[in-house]
Amino acid sequence: ISTPSPATTGPEPGETLPSGPSGDGLGDELFPALGNPGIDVDHYSLDLHYDPATDLIEATMTVALALTEQRPEVTLDAVGLLVDSVSVDGEDAEYAMEPEKVRVVLPAGSADDGEAEIAIGYQVDPSPTTSAVGLPSGWFDTAGGSYVLNEPDGARTWMPCNDHPSDKATYDITITVPTGLTGVANGELVEHRTEEGAEVWHWRESAPMATYLVLVLTGDYELVTGTGPHGVAIESAILREDIPVMQPFLDSIDDQIAFFEEWFGPYPFADYGIAMTDSDPGLAMENQGLSMFSRTDFGSGVLYETTEMLLSHELAHQWFGDAVTPARWIDIWLNESFATYGEWMWLDHVGIATLGSRAESALADRPPGSSASPPVTDLFGYNSYYGGAVVLHALR
Ligand code: ARG
Ligand code: ZN
């Protein structure tokens, strides 16, 4: 299967709906077309089959949502997905593919109570895309597996969703992979079973989560479990051959959680872990309850400035970004500057660099521009991270 061109997907001729504007976007300042203003997703249930040998996804996404406006149809964000069936409350529904949306007609009589369950069967040969922000996001292949990095708008390239952080929801994610592989997602592992030629991994995220924080990993991962401060479940995903080298980082999790709890309040989720994936160096992501890092950055097995910075930054995001999430992308500094400040606090705590020295050099290097209104092309730029962290230091 190759990624379909939008014009050739959707219902048979004759069933095709007139295609509307390219989306009923939420009007986000930086990504106006993302999301749909008439829905509020409650729960995503994703049943995803993936084989790294073919790099194909076959999946069904079931979206339980409330209608916040009376409407005859709804859209979900979907880019490059080959949709082959859509139902609403169990009844086949008409749909049309638009370049960035799947438009679903609500069958007469459905959603009368203001709620609907939309199930979308689809296939995709996923690959990362570079959207307005200029960084690749979406689904990435690795040797023998895969990972995702969605932020800000890559989730829609491998799962249909209301792809905007203003609409958080809970998730059940079931990943079916060939025998011998592990499928990992956010939250707790509800079930692991083996089938003929396959293994099924069912994960549940019970705390509301933005789509950009969804993590799906496949590969030869070992799940390393433990218990952190006051019963926080620790569940990390480490490539089997990396277990010895990653031990110091696994051992550091508890102290880091305890440190941030003193300043930020109780760790906001039931579980935390680190996922060490086979991605490009320098890449790290605060996926909810399961921060993702590049194994290359941690290959030394040593806690030093770089590894301490990465680990503390993504953990601080669990409070700033994950538990409390900006409703508009233009407010990204509320994520990145607090995480950067958390990173500085930790480096100071472990004696690597003082907070004052970090803040002073960040201030000296600060380019013109505002932390509060980044252009989309500089969403993850200096001012969103260091510029805003200087502001926090000044306020403190
Ligand atoms: N939120 C991540 C971090 O600062 C950065 C993600 C950047 N997005 C991307 N597609 N590379 O930890
Ligand atoms: Zn960050």
mmCIF file of C-alpha atoms and ligand atoms in Angstrom:
data_model
loop_
_atom_site.group_PDB
_atom_site.id
_atom_site.type_symbol
_atom_site.label_atom_id
_atom_site.label_comp_id
_atom_site.label_asym_id
_atom_site.label_seq_id
_atom_site.Cartn_x
_atom_site.Cartn_y
_atom_site.Cartn_z
ATOM 1 C CA ILE A 1 0.000 0.000 0.000
ATOM 2 C CA SER A 2 1.355 3.400 -0.817
ATOM 3 C CA THR A 3 0.135 6.598 0.754
ATOM 4 C CA PRO A 4 -2.993 7.468 -1.200
ATOM 5 C CA SER A 5 -3.453 10.745 -2.930
ATOM 6 C CA PRO A 6 -6.489 12.382 -1.362
ATOM 7 C CA ALA A 7 -8.478 12.578 -4.576
ATOM 8 C CA THR A 8 -8.597 8.805 -4.992
ATOM 9 C CA THR A 9 -9.746 7.850 -1.483
ATOM 10 C CA GLY A 10 -13.170 7.789 0.091
ATOM 11 C CA PRO A 11 -16.442 6.302 -1.001
ATOM 12 C CA GLU A 12 -17.270 4.847 -4.416
ATOM 13 C CA PRO A 13 -18.342 7.229 -7.183
ATOM 14 C CA GLY A 14 -21.944 8.126 -6.626
ATOM 15 C CA GLU A 15 -21.533 8.037 -2.870
ATOM 16 C CA THR A 16 -19.058 10.890 -2.867
ATOM 17 C CA LEU A 17 -20.140 13.871 -0.855
ATOM 18 C CA PRO A 18 -19.501 17.346 -2.134
ATOM 19 C CA SER A 19 -16.222 18.206 -0.490
ATOM 20 C CA GLY A 20 -16.426 21.190 1.788
ATOM 21 C CA PRO A 21 -13.767 23.674 2.733
ATOM 22 C CA SER A 22 -10.528 22.067 3.784
ATOM 23 C CA GLY A 23 -11.739 21.674 7.311
ATOM 24 C CA ASP A 24 -13.836 23.160 10.015
ATOM 25 C CA GLY A 25 -10.686 24.174 11.816
ATOM 26 C CA LEU A 26 -10.680 25.438 15.359
ATOM 27 C CA GLY A 27 -8.993 28.648 14.286
ATOM 28 C CA ASP A 28 -5.763 28.141 16.193
ATOM 29 C CA GLU A 29 -3.602 31.220 15.552
ATOM 30 C CA LEU A 30 -0.737 29.123 14.170
ATOM 31 C CA PHE A 31 -2.588 26.080 12.786
ATOM 32 C CA PRO A 32 -6.063 27.373 11.842
ATOM 33 C CA ALA A 33 -7.212 24.226 10.075
ATOM 34 C CA LEU A 34 -6.537 21.796 12.938
ATOM 35 C CA GLY A 35 -9.437 20.343 14.888
ATOM 36 C CA ASN A 36 -13.174 20.744 14.699
ATOM 37 C CA PRO A 37 -15.070 23.320 16.750
ATOM 38 C CA GLY A 38 -18.255 21.256 17.005
ATOM 39 C CA ILE A 39 -16.928 18.244 18.886
ATOM 40 C CA ASP A 40 -15.447 17.343 22.232
ATOM 41 C CA VAL A 41 -13.719 13.960 22.196
ATOM 42 C CA ASP A 42 -14.147 11.912 25.325
ATOM 43 C CA HIS A 43 -12.237 8.729 24.487
ATOM 44 C CA TYR A 44 -10.090 7.290 21.702
ATOM 45 C CA SER A 45 -9.937 3.556 21.251
ATOM 46 C CA LEU A 46 -7.251 2.574 18.763
ATOM 47 C CA ASP A 47 -6.769 -0.976 17.546
ATOM 48 C CA LEU A 48 -3.534 -0.827 15.558
ATOM 49 C CA HIS A 49 -1.736 -3.606 13.701
ATOM 50 C CA TYR A 50 1.811 -2.927 12.566
ATOM 51 C CA ASP A 51 4.525 -5.015 10.997
ATOM 52 C CA PRO A 52 7.978 -3.391 10.819
ATOM 53 C CA ALA A 53 8.882 -5.745 7.964
ATOM 54 C CA THR A 54 6.287 -4.177 5.676
ATOM 55 C CA ASP A 55 5.903 -0.833 7.474
ATOM 56 C CA LEU A 56 2.135 -0.945 7.057
ATOM 57 C CA ILE A 57 -0.498 0.061 9.590
ATOM 58 C CA GLU A 58 -3.958 -1.455 9.558
ATOM 59 C CA ALA A 59 -6.147 0.043 12.209
ATOM 60 C CA THR A 60 -9.540 0.958 13.510
ATOM 61 C CA MET A 61 -9.947 4.145 15.471
ATOM 62 C CA THR A 62 -13.116 4.511 17.499
ATOM 63 C CA VAL A 63 -13.764 8.048 18.697
ATOM 64 C CA ALA A 64 -16.378 8.606 21.388
ATOM 65 C CA LEU A 65 -17.366 12.250 21.300
ATOM 66 C CA ALA A 66 -19.942 14.786 22.326
ATOM 67 C CA LEU A 67 -21.347 17.238 19.817
ATOM 68 C CA THR A 68 -21.034 20.758 21.102
ATOM 69 C CA GLU A 69 -23.069 22.099 18.182
ATOM 70 C CA GLN A 70 -25.945 20.610 16.244
ATOM 71 C CA ARG A 71 -24.461 19.529 12.911
ATOM 72 C CA PRO A 72 -25.202 17.067 10.115
ATOM 73 C CA GLU A 73 -21.573 16.031 9.743
ATOM 74 C CA VAL A 74 -18.297 16.197 11.594
ATOM 75 C CA THR A 75 -14.685 16.185 10.504
ATOM 76 C CA LEU A 76 -11.644 14.598 12.063
ATOM 77 C CA ASP A 77 -8.064 15.396 11.138
ATOM 78 C CA ALA A 78 -6.603 12.726 8.863
ATOM 79 C CA VAL A 79 -3.696 13.176 6.466
ATOM 80 C CA GLY A 80 -2.731 10.496 3.963
ATOM 81 C CA LEU A 81 -4.888 7.778 5.528
ATOM 82 C CA LEU A 82 -6.566 5.241 3.254
ATOM 83 C CA VAL A 83 -9.955 5.029 4.939
ATOM 84 C CA ASP A 84 -11.986 1.961 4.025
ATOM 85 C CA SER A 85 -14.955 2.088 6.393
ATOM 86 C CA VAL A 86 -16.738 4.538 8.637
ATOM 87 C CA SER A 87 -19.572 3.836 11.037
ATOM 88 C CA VAL A 88 -21.450 5.979 13.514
ATOM 89 C CA ASP A 89 -22.939 4.227 16.549
ATOM 90 C CA GLY A 90 -22.482 0.924 14.715
ATOM 91 C CA GLU A 91 -24.257 2.029 11.556
ATOM 92 C CA ASP A 92 -22.390 2.455 8.237
ATOM 93 C CA ALA A 93 -21.937 6.125 7.479
ATOM 94 C CA GLU A 94 -21.119 8.119 4.372
ATOM 95 C CA TYR A 95 -17.812 9.933 4.370
ATOM 96 C CA ALA A 96 -15.504 11.889 2.120
ATOM 97 C CA MET A 97 -11.779 12.439 2.182
ATOM 98 C CA GLU A 98 -10.443 15.956 1.993
ATOM 99 C CA PRO A 99 -6.753 16.785 1.897
ATOM 100 C CA GLU A 100 -6.472 17.057 5.677
ATOM 101 C CA LYS A 101 -9.796 15.722 6.991
ATOM 102 C CA VAL A 102 -12.186 12.834 6.919
ATOM 103 C CA ARG A 103 -15.694 14.277 6.735
ATOM 104 C CA VAL A 104 -18.317 11.967 8.255
ATOM 105 C CA VAL A 105 -22.055 12.331 7.680
ATOM 106 C CA LEU A 106 -24.023 11.553 10.813
ATOM 107 C CA PRO A 107 -26.773 9.101 9.814
ATOM 108 C CA ALA A 108 -30.280 10.360 10.460
ATOM 109 C CA GLY A 109 -31.291 9.611 14.007
ATOM 110 C CA SER A 110 -27.728 9.119 15.233
ATOM 111 C CA ALA A 111 -26.216 11.453 17.790
ATOM 112 C CA ASP A 112 -29.661 12.659 18.845
ATOM 113 C CA ASP A 113 -28.483 12.523 22.442
ATOM 114 C CA GLY A 114 -25.557 14.734 21.481
ATOM 115 C CA GLU A 115 -23.101 11.856 21.578
ATOM 116 C CA ALA A 116 -21.620 9.715 18.843
ATOM 117 C CA GLU A 117 -19.175 6.871 18.490
ATOM 118 C CA ILE A 118 -17.372 7.128 15.161
ATOM 119 C CA ALA A 119 -15.356 4.107 14.044
ATOM 120 C CA ILE A 120 -12.890 4.575 11.189
ATOM 121 C CA GLY A 121 -11.160 1.619 9.549
ATOM 122 C CA TYR A 122 -8.010 2.633 7.688
ATOM 123 C CA GLN A 123 -4.637 1.654 6.353
ATOM 124 C CA VAL A 124 -1.518 3.727 5.986
ATOM 125 C CA ASP A 125 2.083 3.312 4.959
ATOM 126 C CA PRO A 126 3.205 5.980 7.407
ATOM 127 C CA SER A 127 6.089 8.346 7.042
ATOM 128 C CA PRO A 128 7.035 11.564 8.814
ATOM 129 C CA THR A 129 5.846 14.822 7.312
ATOM 130 C CA THR A 130 7.176 18.329 7.745
ATOM 131 C CA SER A 131 4.365 20.737 8.470
ATOM 132 C CA ALA A 132 4.403 24.501 8.902
ATOM 133 C CA VAL A 133 6.680 24.235 11.910
ATOM 134 C CA GLY A 134 9.533 22.922 9.763
ATOM 135 C CA LEU A 135 10.392 19.818 11.821
ATOM 136 C CA PRO A 136 9.466 16.280 10.815
ATOM 137 C CA SER A 137 6.675 14.725 12.836
ATOM 138 C CA GLY A 138 4.494 11.638 12.653
ATOM 139 C CA TRP A 139 5.465 7.982 12.442
ATOM 140 C CA PHE A 140 9.139 7.004 12.085
ATOM 141 C CA ASP A 141 10.542 3.602 11.146
ATOM 142 C CA THR A 142 13.528 2.221 12.986
ATOM 143 C CA ALA A 143 15.553 -0.931 12.462
ATOM 144 C CA GLY A 144 13.061 -3.561 13.575
ATOM 145 C CA GLY A 145 10.407 -1.190 14.871
ATOM 146 C CA SER A 146 8.978 2.301 14.972
ATOM 147 C CA TYR A 147 8.272 5.340 17.109
ATOM 148 C CA VAL A 148 6.083 8.408 16.819
ATOM 149 C CA LEU A 149 6.764 12.061 17.491
ATOM 150 C CA ASN A 150 3.529 13.958 16.939
ATOM 151 C CA GLU A 151 4.145 17.446 18.216
ATOM 152 C CA PRO A 152 2.610 19.626 16.992
ATOM 153 C CA ASP A 153 0.428 18.145 14.234
ATOM 154 C CA GLY A 154 1.776 14.732 13.225
ATOM 155 C CA ALA A 155 -0.748 12.492 15.017
ATOM 156 C CA ARG A 156 -3.209 12.985 12.165
ATOM 157 C CA THR A 157 -0.742 11.356 9.729
ATOM 158 C CA TRP A 158 -1.184 7.966 11.397
ATOM 159 C CA MET A 159 -4.441 8.172 13.379
ATOM 160 C CA PRO A 160 -7.671 10.077 12.699
ATOM 161 C CA CYS A 161 -8.313 12.452 15.609
ATOM 162 C CA ASN A 162 -9.319 15.917 16.732
ATOM 163 C CA ASP A 163 -5.695 16.945 16.484
ATOM 164 C CA HIS A 164 -5.569 19.987 18.714
ATOM 165 C CA PRO A 165 -4.357 20.303 22.316
ATOM 166 C CA SER A 166 -7.533 22.107 23.410
ATOM 167 C CA ASP A 167 -9.393 18.779 23.201
ATOM 168 C CA LYS A 168 -7.893 16.232 25.585
ATOM 169 C CA ALA A 169 -9.314 12.736 25.986
ATOM 170 C CA THR A 170 -8.575 9.328 27.493
ATOM 171 C CA TYR A 171 -7.243 6.433 25.418
ATOM 172 C CA ASP A 172 -7.196 2.697 24.958
ATOM 173 C CA ILE A 173 -4.413 1.757 22.550
ATOM 174 C CA THR A 174 -4.054 -1.851 21.448
ATOM 175 C CA ILE A 175 -0.977 -2.657 19.377
ATOM 176 C CA THR A 176 -0.642 -5.949 17.520
ATOM 177 C CA VAL A 177 2.885 -6.758 16.348
ATOM 178 C CA PRO A 178 4.609 -9.890 15.037
ATOM 179 C CA THR A 179 5.684 -12.485 17.613
ATOM 180 C CA GLY A 180 8.745 -11.407 19.554
ATOM 181 C CA LEU A 181 8.096 -7.679 19.367
ATOM 182 C CA THR A 182 6.709 -5.318 21.982
ATOM 183 C CA GLY A 183 4.109 -2.626 21.434
ATOM 184 C CA VAL A 184 4.286 0.256 23.908
ATOM 185 C CA ALA A 185 1.926 3.178 24.507
ATOM 186 C CA ASN A 186 1.066 5.653 27.259
ATOM 187 C CA GLY A 187 -0.491 4.626 30.552
ATOM 188 C CA GLU A 188 -0.832 1.195 32.114
ATOM 189 C CA LEU A 189 -0.484 -2.160 30.410
ATOM 190 C CA VAL A 190 -3.972 -3.657 30.719
ATOM 191 C CA GLU A 191 -3.322 -6.895 28.856
ATOM 192 C CA HIS A 192 -0.610 -8.709 26.938
ATOM 193 C CA ARG A 193 -1.576 -11.841 25.047
ATOM 194 C CA THR A 194 -0.112 -13.915 22.282
ATOM 195 C CA GLU A 195 -1.967 -15.000 19.201
ATOM 196 C CA GLU A 196 -0.990 -17.046 16.176
ATOM 197 C CA GLY A 197 2.100 -15.221 14.884
ATOM 198 C CA ALA A 198 1.375 -12.081 16.846
ATOM 199 C CA GLU A 199 1.495 -10.377 20.216
ATOM 200 C CA VAL A 200 -1.191 -8.017 21.409
ATOM 201 C CA TRP A 201 -0.379 -5.194 23.820
ATOM 202 C CA HIS A 202 -3.278 -3.232 25.289
ATOM 203 C CA TRP A 203 -2.469 0.054 27.038
ATOM 204 C CA ARG A 204 -4.811 2.469 28.780
ATOM 205 C CA GLU A 205 -4.269 6.168 29.519
ATOM 206 C CA SER A 206 -6.872 7.195 32.053
ATOM 207 C CA ALA A 207 -5.807 10.814 32.459
ATOM 208 C CA PRO A 208 -6.908 13.232 29.746
ATOM 209 C CA MET A 209 -4.170 13.561 27.146
ATOM 210 C CA ALA A 210 -3.565 15.773 24.114
ATOM 211 C CA THR A 211 -3.063 13.996 20.780
ATOM 212 C CA TYR A 212 0.457 15.389 20.442
ATOM 213 C CA LEU A 213 1.463 13.458 23.568
ATOM 214 C CA VAL A 214 0.417 10.017 22.315
ATOM 215 C CA LEU A 215 3.312 7.579 22.134
ATOM 216 C CA VAL A 216 3.358 4.327 20.193
ATOM 217 C CA LEU A 217 6.578 2.326 20.008
ATOM 218 C CA THR A 218 7.203 -1.037 18.425
ATOM 219 C CA GLY A 219 10.390 -3.050 18.577
ATOM 220 C CA ASP A 220 12.444 -5.368 20.724
ATOM 221 C CA TYR A 221 11.663 -3.484 23.927
ATOM 222 C CA GLU A 222 11.860 -4.785 27.443
ATOM 223 C CA LEU A 223 9.454 -3.212 29.909
ATOM 224 C CA VAL A 224 11.317 -2.316 33.080
ATOM 225 C CA THR A 225 8.936 -1.815 35.977
ATOM 226 C CA GLY A 226 9.277 -0.532 39.499
ATOM 227 C CA THR A 227 7.668 1.754 42.032
ATOM 228 C CA GLY A 228 8.584 5.406 42.431
ATOM 229 C CA PRO A 229 7.818 7.944 45.167
ATOM 230 C CA HIS A 230 4.502 7.322 47.011
ATOM 231 C CA GLY A 231 3.488 4.479 44.734
ATOM 232 C CA VAL A 232 3.893 6.088 41.295
ATOM 233 C CA ALA A 233 4.168 3.107 38.932
ATOM 234 C CA ILE A 234 7.407 3.190 36.971
ATOM 235 C CA GLU A 235 7.324 1.507 33.588
ATOM 236 C CA SER A 236 10.142 2.181 31.160
ATOM 237 C CA ALA A 237 10.742 0.818 27.667
ATOM 238 C CA ILE A 238 14.345 -0.050 26.857
ATOM 239 C CA LEU A 239 15.657 -1.890 23.817
ATOM 240 C CA ARG A 240 16.733 -5.264 25.137
ATOM 241 C CA GLU A 241 20.396 -4.915 24.193
ATOM 242 C CA ASP A 242 20.557 -1.514 25.936
ATOM 243 C CA ILE A 243 19.423 -2.633 29.389
ATOM 244 C CA PRO A 244 22.899 -2.559 31.053
ATOM 245 C CA VAL A 245 23.882 0.846 29.649
ATOM 246 C CA MET A 246 20.537 2.453 30.575
ATOM 247 C CA GLN A 247 20.567 1.297 34.214
ATOM 248 C CA PRO A 248 21.968 4.570 35.655
ATOM 249 C CA PHE A 249 19.169 6.515 33.998
ATOM 250 C CA LEU A 250 16.511 4.107 35.204
ATOM 251 C CA ASP A 251 17.999 4.440 38.702
ATOM 252 C CA SER A 252 17.823 8.242 38.575
ATOM 253 C CA ILE A 253 14.078 8.523 37.946
ATOM 254 C CA ASP A 254 12.931 8.394 41.584
ATOM 255 C CA ASP A 255 15.198 11.192 42.815
ATOM 256 C CA GLN A 256 14.243 13.400 39.915
ATOM 257 C CA ILE A 257 10.513 12.928 40.538
ATOM 258 C CA ALA A 258 10.999 13.608 44.250
ATOM 259 C CA PHE A 259 12.969 16.790 43.497
ATOM 260 C CA PHE A 260 10.344 18.256 41.184
ATOM 261 C CA GLU A 261 7.540 17.302 43.553
ATOM 262 C CA GLU A 262 9.047 19.649 46.153
ATOM 263 C CA TRP A 263 8.626 22.555 43.760
ATOM 264 C CA PHE A 264 5.777 21.663 41.426
ATOM 265 C CA GLY A 265 3.494 19.552 43.627
ATOM 266 C CA PRO A 266 2.711 15.842 43.433
ATOM 267 C CA TYR A 267 3.645 14.051 40.222
ATOM 268 C CA PRO A 268 0.429 14.444 38.199
ATOM 269 C CA PHE A 269 -0.065 10.937 36.761
ATOM 270 C CA ALA A 270 -0.324 7.354 37.999
ATOM 271 C CA ASP A 271 2.737 6.246 36.042
ATOM 272 C CA TYR A 272 6.039 7.446 34.641
ATOM 273 C CA GLY A 273 8.797 5.918 32.610
ATOM 274 C CA ILE A 274 11.534 6.617 30.103
ATOM 275 C CA ALA A 275 11.475 5.213 26.582
ATOM 276 C CA MET A 276 14.879 4.947 24.938
ATOM 277 C CA THR A 277 14.239 4.676 21.245
ATOM 278 C CA ASP A 278 16.315 4.346 18.115
ATOM 279 C CA SER A 279 15.824 7.929 16.927
ATOM 280 C CA ASP A 280 18.061 10.774 15.865
ATOM 281 C CA PRO A 281 20.279 12.199 18.607
ATOM 282 C CA GLY A 282 19.004 15.346 20.271
ATOM 283 C CA LEU A 283 15.405 14.323 19.904
ATOM 284 C CA ALA A 284 13.359 14.047 23.079
ATOM 285 C CA MET A 285 9.636 14.247 23.739
ATOM 286 C CA GLU A 286 7.491 14.566 26.844
ATOM 287 C CA ASN A 287 4.923 11.907 25.904
ATOM 288 C CA GLN A 288 2.449 11.718 28.769
ATOM 289 C CA GLY A 289 3.690 9.416 31.519
ATOM 290 C CA LEU A 290 6.428 8.076 29.244
ATOM 291 C CA SER A 291 9.102 10.503 28.083
ATOM 292 C CA MET A 292 10.921 9.463 24.933
ATOM 293 C CA PHE A 293 14.640 9.899 24.275
ATOM 294 C CA SER A 294 17.170 8.902 21.673
ATOM 295 C CA ARG A 295 19.289 5.921 22.801
ATOM 296 C CA THR A 296 22.264 7.529 21.044
ATOM 297 C CA ASP A 297 22.279 10.440 23.498
ATOM 298 C CA PHE A 298 22.458 7.946 26.383
ATOM 299 C CA GLY A 299 24.965 5.534 24.895
ATOM 300 C CA SER A 300 27.650 6.571 27.393
ATOM 301 C CA GLY A 301 25.601 5.213 30.276
ATOM 302 C CA VAL A 302 26.775 8.227 32.271
ATOM 303 C CA LEU A 303 24.766 10.933 34.028
ATOM 304 C CA TYR A 304 26.407 14.174 32.934
ATOM 305 C CA GLU A 305 25.233 17.557 31.662
ATOM 306 C CA THR A 306 23.540 16.393 28.447
ATOM 307 C CA THR A 307 21.779 13.348 29.852
ATOM 308 C CA GLU A 308 20.728 15.201 33.024
ATOM 309 C CA MET A 309 19.338 18.073 30.928
ATOM 310 C CA LEU A 310 17.306 15.821 28.672
ATOM 311 C CA LEU A 311 15.906 13.682 31.482
ATOM 312 C CA SER A 312 14.962 16.631 33.703
ATOM 313 C CA HIS A 313 13.468 18.652 30.833
ATOM 314 C CA GLU A 314 11.039 15.942 29.758
ATOM 315 C CA LEU A 315 10.106 15.060 33.335
ATOM 316 C CA ALA A 316 9.349 18.726 34.136
ATOM 317 C CA HIS A 317 7.024 18.746 31.122
ATOM 318 C CA GLN A 318 4.795 16.186 32.848
ATOM 319 C CA TRP A 319 3.605 19.061 35.070
ATOM 320 C CA PHE A 320 4.007 21.805 32.454
ATOM 321 C CA GLY A 321 2.482 20.770 29.161
ATOM 322 C CA ASP A 322 1.077 17.342 29.938
ATOM 323 C CA ALA A 323 -1.030 17.731 33.098
ATOM 324 C CA VAL A 324 -1.740 21.367 32.235
ATOM 325 C CA THR A 325 -1.764 21.942 28.503
ATOM 326 C CA PRO A 326 -1.907 25.126 26.463
ATOM 327 C CA ALA A 327 -5.168 25.441 24.532
ATOM 328 C CA ARG A 328 -3.381 27.371 21.771
ATOM 329 C CA TRP A 329 -0.075 26.522 20.122
ATOM 330 C CA ILE A 330 1.010 30.136 20.323
ATOM 331 C CA ASP A 331 1.311 29.646 24.090
ATOM 332 C CA ILE A 332 4.013 26.987 23.641
ATOM 333 C CA TRP A 333 6.372 28.892 25.943
ATOM 334 C CA LEU A 334 4.192 27.777 28.851
ATOM 335 C CA ASN A 335 5.451 24.275 27.998
ATOM 336 C CA GLU A 336 8.990 24.831 26.893
ATOM 337 C CA SER A 337 10.127 27.603 29.182
ATOM 338 C CA PHE A 338 8.893 25.886 32.332
ATOM 339 C CA ALA A 339 10.539 22.639 31.210
ATOM 340 C CA THR A 340 13.756 24.537 30.489
ATOM 341 C CA TYR A 341 13.550 26.211 33.879
ATOM 342 C CA GLY A 342 13.001 22.810 35.505
ATOM 343 C CA GLU A 343 16.104 21.594 33.698
ATOM 344 C CA TRP A 344 18.128 24.513 35.127
ATOM 345 C CA MET A 345 16.780 23.846 38.613
ATOM 346 C CA TRP A 346 17.878 20.224 38.376
ATOM 347 C CA LEU A 347 21.345 21.070 37.006
ATOM 348 C CA ASP A 348 21.777 23.429 39.936
ATOM 349 C CA HIS A 349 20.563 20.776 42.386
ATOM 350 C CA VAL A 350 23.053 18.153 41.173
ATOM 351 C CA GLY A 351 25.884 20.706 41.059
ATOM 352 C CA ILE A 352 26.475 20.823 37.295
ATOM 353 C CA ALA A 353 25.674 24.522 36.761
ATOM 354 C CA THR A 354 24.083 27.211 38.887
ATOM 355 C CA LEU A 355 20.651 28.462 37.984
ATOM 356 C CA GLY A 356 21.972 32.034 37.940
ATOM 357 C CA SER A 357 24.719 31.220 35.457
ATOM 358 C CA ARG A 358 22.268 29.468 33.126
ATOM 359 C CA ALA A 359 19.825 32.375 33.267
ATOM 360 C CA GLU A 360 22.546 34.964 32.712
ATOM 361 C CA SER A 361 23.980 33.292 29.653
ATOM 362 C CA ALA A 362 20.508 32.660 28.221
ATOM 363 C CA LEU A 363 19.684 36.343 28.684
ATOM 364 C CA ALA A 364 22.927 37.379 27.010
ATOM 365 C CA ASP A 365 22.254 35.143 24.008
ATOM 366 C CA ARG A 366 18.606 36.039 23.641
ATOM 367 C CA PRO A 367 17.707 37.049 20.075
ATOM 368 C CA PRO A 368 15.041 39.666 19.356
ATOM 369 C CA GLY A 369 11.455 38.467 19.408
ATOM 370 C CA SER A 370 8.819 37.620 21.954
ATOM 371 C CA SER A 371 8.404 34.399 23.875
ATOM 372 C CA ALA A 372 4.670 34.948 23.945
ATOM 373 C CA SER A 373 3.986 35.072 20.203
ATOM 374 C CA PRO A 374 6.369 32.900 18.199
ATOM 375 C CA PRO A 375 5.936 32.632 14.447
ATOM 376 C CA VAL A 376 4.930 29.123 13.429
ATOM 377 C CA THR A 377 8.334 28.549 11.844
ATOM 378 C CA ASP A 378 10.008 29.252 15.182
ATOM 379 C CA LEU A 379 7.584 27.445 17.467
ATOM 380 C CA PHE A 380 10.428 25.439 18.991
ATOM 381 C CA GLY A 381 12.955 28.239 18.798
ATOM 382 C CA TYR A 382 15.191 29.962 21.332
ATOM 383 C CA ASN A 383 12.555 32.303 22.717
ATOM 384 C CA SER A 384 10.066 29.524 23.390
ATOM 385 C CA TYR A 385 12.669 27.703 25.480
ATOM 386 C CA TYR A 386 15.443 29.865 26.879
ATOM 387 C CA GLY A 387 13.844 33.268 26.358
ATOM 388 C CA GLY A 388 10.819 32.376 28.461
ATOM 389 C CA ALA A 389 12.951 30.616 31.052
ATOM 390 C CA VAL A 390 14.800 33.904 31.570
ATOM 391 C CA VAL A 391 11.430 35.568 32.097
ATOM 392 C CA LEU A 392 10.560 32.957 34.728
ATOM 393 C CA HIS A 393 13.866 33.562 36.485
ATOM 394 C CA ALA A 394 13.236 37.311 36.514
ATOM 395 C CA LEU A 395 9.740 36.779 37.948
ATOM 396 C CA ARG A 396 11.061 34.426 40.598
HETATM 397 N N1 ARG B 1 8.484 19.147 23.079
HETATM 398 C C1 ARG B 1 9.759 18.626 22.638
HETATM 399 C C2 ARG B 1 10.742 19.039 23.707
HETATM 400 O O1 ARG B 1 11.084 20.160 23.879
HETATM 401 C C3 ARG B 1 10.159 19.131 21.289
HETATM 402 C C4 ARG B 1 9.364 18.595 20.131
HETATM 403 C C5 ARG B 1 9.718 19.222 18.821
HETATM 404 N N2 ARG B 1 8.926 18.719 17.736
HETATM 405 C C6 ARG B 1 9.443 18.041 16.711
HETATM 406 N N3 ARG B 1 8.605 17.617 15.759
HETATM 407 N N4 ARG B 1 10.718 17.759 16.680
HETATM 408 O O2 ARG B 1 11.149 18.293 24.508
HETATM 409 ZN ZN ZN B 2 10.446 20.674 25.853
#
